[in-house]
Short mmCIF file of C-alpha atoms in Angstrom, two decimals:
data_model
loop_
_atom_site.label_atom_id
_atom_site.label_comp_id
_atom_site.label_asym_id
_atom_site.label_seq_id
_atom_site.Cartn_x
_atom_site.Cartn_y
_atom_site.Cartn_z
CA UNK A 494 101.05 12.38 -25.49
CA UNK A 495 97.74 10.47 -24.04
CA UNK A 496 95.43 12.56 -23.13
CA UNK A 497 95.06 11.70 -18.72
CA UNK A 498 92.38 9.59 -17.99
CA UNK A 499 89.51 10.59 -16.24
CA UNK A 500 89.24 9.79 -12.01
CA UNK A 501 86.12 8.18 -10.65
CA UNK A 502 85.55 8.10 -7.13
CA UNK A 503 84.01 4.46 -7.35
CA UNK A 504 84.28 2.08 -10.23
CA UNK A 505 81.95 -0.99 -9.73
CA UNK A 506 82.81 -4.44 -12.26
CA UNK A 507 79.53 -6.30 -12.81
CA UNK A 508 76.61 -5.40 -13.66
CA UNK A 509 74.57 -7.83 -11.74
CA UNK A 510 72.04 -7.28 -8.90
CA UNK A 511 74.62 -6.26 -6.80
CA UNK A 512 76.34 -3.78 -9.02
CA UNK A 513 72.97 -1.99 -10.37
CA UNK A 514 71.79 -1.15 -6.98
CA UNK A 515 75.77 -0.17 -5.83
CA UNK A 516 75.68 2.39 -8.67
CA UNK A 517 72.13 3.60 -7.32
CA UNK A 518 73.66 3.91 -4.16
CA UNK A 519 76.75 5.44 -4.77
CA UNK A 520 74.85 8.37 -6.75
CA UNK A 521 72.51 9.06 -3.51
CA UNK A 522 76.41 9.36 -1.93
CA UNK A 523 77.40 12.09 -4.42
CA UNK A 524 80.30 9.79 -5.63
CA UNK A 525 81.49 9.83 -9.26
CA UNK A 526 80.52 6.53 -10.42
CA UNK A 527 81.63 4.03 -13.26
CA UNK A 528 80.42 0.80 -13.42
CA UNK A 529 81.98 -1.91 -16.17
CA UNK A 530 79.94 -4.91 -17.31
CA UNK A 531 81.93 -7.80 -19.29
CA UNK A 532 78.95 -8.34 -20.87
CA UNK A 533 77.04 -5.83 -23.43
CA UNK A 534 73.55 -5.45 -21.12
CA UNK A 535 73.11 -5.13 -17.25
CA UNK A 536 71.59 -8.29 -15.61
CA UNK A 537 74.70 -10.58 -14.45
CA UNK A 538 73.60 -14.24 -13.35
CA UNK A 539 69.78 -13.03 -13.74
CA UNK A 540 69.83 -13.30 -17.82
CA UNK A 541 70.32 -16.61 -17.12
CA UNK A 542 66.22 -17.26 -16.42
CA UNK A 543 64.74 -14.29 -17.62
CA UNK A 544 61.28 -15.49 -17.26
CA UNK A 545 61.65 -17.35 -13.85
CA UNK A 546 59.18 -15.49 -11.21
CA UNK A 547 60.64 -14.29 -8.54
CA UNK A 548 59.48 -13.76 -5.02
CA UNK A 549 61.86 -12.72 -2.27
CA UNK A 550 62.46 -9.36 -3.12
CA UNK A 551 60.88 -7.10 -0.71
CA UNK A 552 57.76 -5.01 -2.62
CA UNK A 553 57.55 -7.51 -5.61
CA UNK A 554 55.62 -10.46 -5.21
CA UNK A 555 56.38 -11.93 -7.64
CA UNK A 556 57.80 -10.29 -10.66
CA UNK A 557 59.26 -11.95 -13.96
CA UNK A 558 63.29 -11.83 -13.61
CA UNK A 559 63.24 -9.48 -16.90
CA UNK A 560 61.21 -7.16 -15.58
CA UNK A 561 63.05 -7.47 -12.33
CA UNK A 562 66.32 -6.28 -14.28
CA UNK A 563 64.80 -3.33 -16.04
CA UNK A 564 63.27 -1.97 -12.86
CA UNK A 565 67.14 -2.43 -11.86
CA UNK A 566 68.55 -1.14 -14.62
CA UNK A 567 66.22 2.23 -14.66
CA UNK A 568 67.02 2.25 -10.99
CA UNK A 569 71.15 2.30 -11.21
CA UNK A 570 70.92 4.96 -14.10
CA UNK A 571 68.80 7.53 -12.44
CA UNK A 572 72.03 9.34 -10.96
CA UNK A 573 73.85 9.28 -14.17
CA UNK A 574 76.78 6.73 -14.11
CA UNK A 575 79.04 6.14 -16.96
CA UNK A 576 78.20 2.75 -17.95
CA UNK A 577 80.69 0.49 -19.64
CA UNK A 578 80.13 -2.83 -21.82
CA UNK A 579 81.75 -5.57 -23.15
CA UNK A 580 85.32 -5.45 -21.08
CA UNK A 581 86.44 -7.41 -19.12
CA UNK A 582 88.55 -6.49 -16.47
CA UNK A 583 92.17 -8.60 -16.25
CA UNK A 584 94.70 -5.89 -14.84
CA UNK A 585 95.33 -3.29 -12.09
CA UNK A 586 97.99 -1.14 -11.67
CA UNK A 587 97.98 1.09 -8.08
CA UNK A 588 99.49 4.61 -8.59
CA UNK A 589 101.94 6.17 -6.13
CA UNK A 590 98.50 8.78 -4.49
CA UNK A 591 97.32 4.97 -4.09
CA UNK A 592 94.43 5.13 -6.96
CA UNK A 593 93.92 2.20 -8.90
CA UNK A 594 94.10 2.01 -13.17
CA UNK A 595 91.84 -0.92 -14.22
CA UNK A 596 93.03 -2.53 -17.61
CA UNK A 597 90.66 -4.63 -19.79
CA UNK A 598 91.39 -7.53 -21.83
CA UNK A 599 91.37 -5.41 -24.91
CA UNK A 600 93.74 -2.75 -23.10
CA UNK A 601 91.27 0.23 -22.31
CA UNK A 602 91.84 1.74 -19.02
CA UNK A 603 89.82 3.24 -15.87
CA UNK A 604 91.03 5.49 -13.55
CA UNK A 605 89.20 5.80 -9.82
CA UNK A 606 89.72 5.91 -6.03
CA UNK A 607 87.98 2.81 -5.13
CA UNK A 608 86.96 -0.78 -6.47
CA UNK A 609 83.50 -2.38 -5.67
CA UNK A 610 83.65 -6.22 -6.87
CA UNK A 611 80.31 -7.48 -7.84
CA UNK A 612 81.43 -10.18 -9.97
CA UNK A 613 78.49 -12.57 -8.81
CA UNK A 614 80.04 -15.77 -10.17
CA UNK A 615 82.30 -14.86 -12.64
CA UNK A 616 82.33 -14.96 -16.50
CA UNK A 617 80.09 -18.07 -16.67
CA UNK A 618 80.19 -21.03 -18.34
CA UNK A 619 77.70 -23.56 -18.64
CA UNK A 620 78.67 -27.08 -18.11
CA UNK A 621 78.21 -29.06 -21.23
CA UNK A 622 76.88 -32.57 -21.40
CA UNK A 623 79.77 -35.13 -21.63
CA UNK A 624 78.33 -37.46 -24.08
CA UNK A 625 80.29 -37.66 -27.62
CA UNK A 626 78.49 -35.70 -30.43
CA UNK A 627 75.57 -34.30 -28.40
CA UNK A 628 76.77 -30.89 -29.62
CA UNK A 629 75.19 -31.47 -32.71
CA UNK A 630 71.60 -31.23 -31.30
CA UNK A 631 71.91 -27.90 -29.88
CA UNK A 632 70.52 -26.86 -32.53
CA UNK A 633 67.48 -28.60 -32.35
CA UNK A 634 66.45 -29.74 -28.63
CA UNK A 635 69.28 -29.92 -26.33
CA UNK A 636 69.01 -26.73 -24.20
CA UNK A 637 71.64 -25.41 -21.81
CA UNK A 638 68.81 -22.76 -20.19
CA UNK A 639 65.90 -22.04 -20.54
CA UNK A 640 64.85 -18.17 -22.19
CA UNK A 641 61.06 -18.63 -23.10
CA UNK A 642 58.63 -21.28 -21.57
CA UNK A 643 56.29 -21.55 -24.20
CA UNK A 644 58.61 -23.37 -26.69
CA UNK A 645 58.16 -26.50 -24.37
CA UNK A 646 54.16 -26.30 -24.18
CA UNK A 647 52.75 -29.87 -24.76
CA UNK A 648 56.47 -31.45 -24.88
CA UNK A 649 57.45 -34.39 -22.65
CA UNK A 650 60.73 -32.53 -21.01
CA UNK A 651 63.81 -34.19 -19.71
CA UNK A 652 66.09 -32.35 -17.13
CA UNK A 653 69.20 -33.36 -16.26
CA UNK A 654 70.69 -31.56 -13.32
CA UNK A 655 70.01 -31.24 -9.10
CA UNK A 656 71.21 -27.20 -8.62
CA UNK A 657 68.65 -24.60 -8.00
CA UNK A 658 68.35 -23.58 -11.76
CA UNK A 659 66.98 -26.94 -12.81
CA UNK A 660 64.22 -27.22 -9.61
CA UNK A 661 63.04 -24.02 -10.88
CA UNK A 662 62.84 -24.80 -14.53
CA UNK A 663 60.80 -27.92 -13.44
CA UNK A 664 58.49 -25.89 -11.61
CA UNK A 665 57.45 -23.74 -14.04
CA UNK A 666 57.74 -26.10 -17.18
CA UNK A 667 55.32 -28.76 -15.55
CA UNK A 668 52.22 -26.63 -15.59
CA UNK A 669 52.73 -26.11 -19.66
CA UNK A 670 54.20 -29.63 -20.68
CA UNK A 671 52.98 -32.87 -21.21
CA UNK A 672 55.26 -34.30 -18.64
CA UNK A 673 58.66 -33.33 -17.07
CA UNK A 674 61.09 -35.46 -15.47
CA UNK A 675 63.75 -34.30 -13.60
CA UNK A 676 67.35 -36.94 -13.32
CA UNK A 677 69.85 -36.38 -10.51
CA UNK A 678 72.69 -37.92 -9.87
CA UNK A 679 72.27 -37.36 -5.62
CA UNK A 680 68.85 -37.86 -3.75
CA UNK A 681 69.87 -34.30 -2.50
CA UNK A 682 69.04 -31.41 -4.57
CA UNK A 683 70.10 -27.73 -4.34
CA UNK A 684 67.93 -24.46 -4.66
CA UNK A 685 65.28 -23.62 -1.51
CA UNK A 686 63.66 -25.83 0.27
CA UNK A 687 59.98 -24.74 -0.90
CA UNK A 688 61.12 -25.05 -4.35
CA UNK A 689 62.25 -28.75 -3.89
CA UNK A 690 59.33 -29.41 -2.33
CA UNK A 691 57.03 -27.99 -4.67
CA UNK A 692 58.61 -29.99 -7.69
CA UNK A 693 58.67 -32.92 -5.50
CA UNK A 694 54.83 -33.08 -4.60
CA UNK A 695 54.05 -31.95 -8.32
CA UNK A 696 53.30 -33.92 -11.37
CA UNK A 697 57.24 -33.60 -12.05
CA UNK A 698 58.63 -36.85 -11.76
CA UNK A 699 62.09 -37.27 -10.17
CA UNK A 700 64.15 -39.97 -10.48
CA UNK A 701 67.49 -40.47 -8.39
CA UNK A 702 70.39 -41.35 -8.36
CA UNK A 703 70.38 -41.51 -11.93
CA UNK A 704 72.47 -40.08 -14.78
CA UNK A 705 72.10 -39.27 -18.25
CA UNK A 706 74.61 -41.63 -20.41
CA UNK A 707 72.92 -41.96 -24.00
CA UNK A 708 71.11 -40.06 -26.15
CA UNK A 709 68.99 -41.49 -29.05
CA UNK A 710 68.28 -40.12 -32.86
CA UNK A 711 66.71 -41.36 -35.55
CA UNK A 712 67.45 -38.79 -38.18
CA UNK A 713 70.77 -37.49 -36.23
CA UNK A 714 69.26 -34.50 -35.87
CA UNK A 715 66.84 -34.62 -32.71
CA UNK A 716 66.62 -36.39 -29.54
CA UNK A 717 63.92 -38.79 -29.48
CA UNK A 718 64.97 -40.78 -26.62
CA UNK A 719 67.82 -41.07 -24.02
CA UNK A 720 69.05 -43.65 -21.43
CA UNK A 721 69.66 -43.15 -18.41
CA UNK A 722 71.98 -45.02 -15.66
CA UNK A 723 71.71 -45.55 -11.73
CA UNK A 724 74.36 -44.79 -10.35
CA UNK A 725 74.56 -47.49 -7.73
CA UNK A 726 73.17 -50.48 -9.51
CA UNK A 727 74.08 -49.28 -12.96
CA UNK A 728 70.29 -50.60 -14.10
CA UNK A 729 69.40 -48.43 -16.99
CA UNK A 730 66.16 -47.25 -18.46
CA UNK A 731 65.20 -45.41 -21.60
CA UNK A 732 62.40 -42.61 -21.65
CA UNK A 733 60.96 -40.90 -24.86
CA UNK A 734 61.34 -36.83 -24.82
CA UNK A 735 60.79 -34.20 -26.96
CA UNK A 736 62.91 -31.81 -25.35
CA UNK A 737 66.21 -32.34 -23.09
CA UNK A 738 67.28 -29.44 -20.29
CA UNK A 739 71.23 -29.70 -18.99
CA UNK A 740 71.58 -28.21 -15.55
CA UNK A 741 75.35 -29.44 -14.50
CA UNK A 742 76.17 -26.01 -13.54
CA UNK A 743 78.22 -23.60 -14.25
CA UNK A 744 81.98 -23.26 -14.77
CA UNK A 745 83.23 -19.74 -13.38
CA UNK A 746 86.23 -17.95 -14.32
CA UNK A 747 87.82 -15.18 -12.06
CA UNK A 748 91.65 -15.38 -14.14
CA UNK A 749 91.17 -11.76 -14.52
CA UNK A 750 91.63 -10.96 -10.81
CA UNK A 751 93.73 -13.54 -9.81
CA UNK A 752 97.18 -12.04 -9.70
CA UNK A 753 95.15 -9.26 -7.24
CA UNK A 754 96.57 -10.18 -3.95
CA UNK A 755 92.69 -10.92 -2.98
CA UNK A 756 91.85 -13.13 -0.24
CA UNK A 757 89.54 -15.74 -2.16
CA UNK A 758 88.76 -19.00 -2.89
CA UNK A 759 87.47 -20.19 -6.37
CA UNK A 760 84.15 -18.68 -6.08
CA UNK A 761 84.37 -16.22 -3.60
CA UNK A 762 86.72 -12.88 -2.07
CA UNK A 763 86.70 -12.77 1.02
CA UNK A 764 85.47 -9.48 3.18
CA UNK A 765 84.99 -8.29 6.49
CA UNK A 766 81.26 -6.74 7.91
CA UNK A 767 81.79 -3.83 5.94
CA UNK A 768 82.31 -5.39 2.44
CA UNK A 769 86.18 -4.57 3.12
CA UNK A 770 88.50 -7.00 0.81
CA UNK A 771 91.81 -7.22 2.32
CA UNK A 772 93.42 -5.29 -0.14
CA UNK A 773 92.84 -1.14 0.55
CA UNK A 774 90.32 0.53 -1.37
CA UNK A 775 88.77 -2.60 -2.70
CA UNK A 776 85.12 -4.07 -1.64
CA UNK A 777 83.05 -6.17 -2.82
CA UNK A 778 79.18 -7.23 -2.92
CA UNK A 779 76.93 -9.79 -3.83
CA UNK A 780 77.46 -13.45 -4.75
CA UNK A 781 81.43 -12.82 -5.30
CA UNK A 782 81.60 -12.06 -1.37
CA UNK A 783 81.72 -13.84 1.43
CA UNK A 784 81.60 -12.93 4.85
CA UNK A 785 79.96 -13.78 8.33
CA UNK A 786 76.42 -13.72 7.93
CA UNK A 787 76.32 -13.52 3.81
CA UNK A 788 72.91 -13.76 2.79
CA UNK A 789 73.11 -15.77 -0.69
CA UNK A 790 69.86 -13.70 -2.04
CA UNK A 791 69.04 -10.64 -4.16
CA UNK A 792 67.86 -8.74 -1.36
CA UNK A 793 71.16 -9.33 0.07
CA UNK A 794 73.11 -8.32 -2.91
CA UNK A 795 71.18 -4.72 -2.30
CA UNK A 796 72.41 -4.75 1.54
CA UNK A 797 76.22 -5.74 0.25
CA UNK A 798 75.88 -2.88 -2.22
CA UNK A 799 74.90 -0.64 0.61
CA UNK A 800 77.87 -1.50 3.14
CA UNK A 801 80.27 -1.50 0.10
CA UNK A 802 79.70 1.92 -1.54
CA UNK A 803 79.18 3.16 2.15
CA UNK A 804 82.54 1.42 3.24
CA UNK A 805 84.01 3.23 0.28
CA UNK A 806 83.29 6.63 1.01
CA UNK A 807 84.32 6.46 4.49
CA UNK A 808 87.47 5.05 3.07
CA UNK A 809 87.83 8.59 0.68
CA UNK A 810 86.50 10.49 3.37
CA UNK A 811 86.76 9.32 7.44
CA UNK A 812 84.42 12.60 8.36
CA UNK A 813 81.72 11.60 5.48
CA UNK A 814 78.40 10.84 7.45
CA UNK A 815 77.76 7.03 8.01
CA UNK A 816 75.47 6.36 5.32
CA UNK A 817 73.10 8.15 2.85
CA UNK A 818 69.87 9.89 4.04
CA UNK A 819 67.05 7.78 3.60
CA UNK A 820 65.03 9.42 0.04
CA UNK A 821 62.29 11.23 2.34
CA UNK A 822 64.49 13.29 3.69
CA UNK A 823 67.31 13.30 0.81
CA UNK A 824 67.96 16.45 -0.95
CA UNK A 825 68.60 14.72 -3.89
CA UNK A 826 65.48 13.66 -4.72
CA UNK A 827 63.44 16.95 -4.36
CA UNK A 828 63.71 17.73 -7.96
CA UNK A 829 62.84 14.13 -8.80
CA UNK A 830 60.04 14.07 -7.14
CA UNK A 831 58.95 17.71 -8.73
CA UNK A 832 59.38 16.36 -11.79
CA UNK A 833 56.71 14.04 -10.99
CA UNK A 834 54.13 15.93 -9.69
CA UNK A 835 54.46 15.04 -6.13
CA UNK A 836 53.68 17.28 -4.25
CA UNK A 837 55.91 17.98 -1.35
CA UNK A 838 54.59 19.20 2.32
#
C-alpha cells in the first residue's frame, strides 16, 4: 500500500518572479507551502537575460537580472518551503474534501488545499529562424539570447526581432560592439517606451520594415554576411556581421493545464481582483494572469503574489485576518532579526 501523500496548504507551479515572492508570502501567512518549478533552478522568464539591468523594481536601481533572482531566491526560502524541480505539472485530480492531487509528466504527485498559478508564459520556446540549414551555425554565431555581453565586444551585431527582449539586447550590446543593427519587420516595436527610444537615438542602427531572408558562409560554418528584404518593396541589401541575435519570440506551451476547466486564452487565465481563477481554490499571479488593472511588471508579479496567497487563505479560512502583518510588527521575524544583531526597542 502507498504510503498517503503529504497535504500542503498552498502549492505554487513556477518558479518565476511571481512564484518566489508567493512562497515568501505565504510563509509570513503560516501556510504550508510547496512550490514546483518545471525547470531545475528558480528564475522563470528572468534566465532568459541574466545580465540585462534592471530598473523598476522598487529599492534596486538598477540591479543585474542574476542578482535580481538570487536576492529572490534567498528571499522565497527564508520560511522553509519544499521546493520542487524539474516537473512539470500536466494533471489534477480534485478529491471528494475538495483538495486537489497535482500529477507531473513523469507521474509524481502533490497533495494541497490550494493552487497558485505563476506560470509566467509557459514552458518557453524560442522561435527559431525559418531559413533552411541555419541550424547548423548555432554553434558558432547564431544566438537565440543573449547570456554574457562580453562575447560580442568589438563585433558588428545583427538583431533580428521588434519585442522587448531584442530593444534591450541592443541597448546594452551597442556600448561594447563595433556596431549593432537592429531589423524589424514593423516600424512599431515592443518593450517600453524609454527603451525604444534610447536604442533609437543611439548609435544602434534600425532598419524597418525589413526581414532577414539569407544568410551567407564561406566555410559553412559561420555567418559572414546576411541579406535582408523590405517587406514592402522587396529591395534587398546585404550587411557584413560577426554575430547574428534572433528575437521572433517565444512559443508558449500551457498543454499541461488545458483540460483544467480554466478560463484562459493562449497566454493568459483569467482572474478576478483577488487573483481568483474561476475554478475554486485555484489563483494565479504574475504574467499567466490577467485581470482589470494587470500591471505587466515585476513589481506587479510581487502585488499578484500578495492578493493570491492572501485570496488563498481566506479561501481555507473566512475568519483568517485580511492580510499578513507588515515585518515591523510581525512576530515572525523577531528571531530573524535576533539572529542578526538588530537590536529591537
Amino acid at each position: 500500500m502507498a504510503e498517503p501523500l503529504e497535504l500542503y496548504d498552498v502549492t505554487i507551479i513556477g518558479g518565476g518572479p511571481a512564484g518566489m515572492y508567493a512562497a515568501f508570502y505565504s510563509g509570513m501567512r503560516d501556510l504550508k507551502t510547496k512550490l514546483i518549478e518545471a525547470k531545475e533552478e528558480l528564475g522563470g522568464r528572468m534566465l532568459i537575460y541574466p545580465e540585462k539591468m534592471i530598473w523598476d523594481v522598487g529599492g534596486f536601481a538598477p540591479i543585474v537580472c542574476e542578482q535580481l533572482i538570487g536576492q529572490l531566491a534567498k528571499q522565497a526560502q527564508i520560511f522553509d518551503p519544499t521546493l520542487v524541480f524539474g516537473q512539470q505539472i500536466t494533471g489534477l485530480e480534485r478529491r471528494e474534501d475538495g483538495t486537489y492531487v497535482l500529477v507531473s509528466e513523469s507521474g509524481e504527485k502533490h497533495w494541497t488545499r490550494t493552487i497558485i498559478l505563476a506560470l509566467g508564459r509557459g514552458i518557453l520556446k524560442m522561435a527559431k529562424l525559418d531559413i533552411e540549414g541555419a541550424e547548423r551555425y548555432e554553434i558558432s554565431n547564431l544566438h537565440y539570447t543573449v547570456q554574457e555581453l562580453e562575447p560580442f565586444r568589438g563585433k558588428r551585431v545583427l538583431i533580428s526581432g521588434g519585442g522587448n527582449s531584442a530593444v534591450d539586447w541592443a541597448n546594452e550590446l551597442e556600448p561594447i560592439a563595433e556596431s549593432v543593427v537592429v531589423v524589424h519587420r514593423r516600424d512599431q516595436f515592443g518593450g517600453h517606451e524609454k527603451n525604444i527610444i534610447q536604442m533609437k537615438t543611439s548609435s544602434v542602427e534600425v532598419l524597418t520594415p525589413y526581414a532577414l531572408t539569407q544568410l551567407h558562409s564561406g566555410d559553412g560554418r559561420t555567418i559572414e554576411k546576411i541579406t535582408i528584404s523590405h517587406i514592402d518593396s522587396g529591395e534587398i541589401k546585404q550587411l557584413e556581421v560577426d554575430a547574428v541575435i534572433v528575437n521572433h519570440g517565444l512559443k508558449s506551451d500551457f498543454t499541461g493545464i488545458s483540460g483544467w476547466g480554466l478560463d484562459m486564452d493562449d497566454w493568459n487565465v483569467f482572474a478576478n481582483g483577488k487573483l481568483e481563477t474561476n475554478v475554486p481554490g485555484i489563483f494565479a499571479a504574475g504574467d499567466f494572469v490577467n485581470y482589470t488593472s494587470k500591471v505587466n511588471l515585476i513589481a506587479g508579479a510581487f502585488s499578484d503574489a500578495v492578493l493570491a496567497v492572501n485570496s488563498a487563505k481566506l479561501y481555507m479560512d473566512p475568519e483568517a485576518a485580511r492580510m499578513a502583518y507588515v515585518s515591523s510588527h510581525n512576530d515572525k521575524f523577531k528571531e530573524k532579526n535576533r539572529a542578526l544583531g538588530v537590536v529591537e526597542e
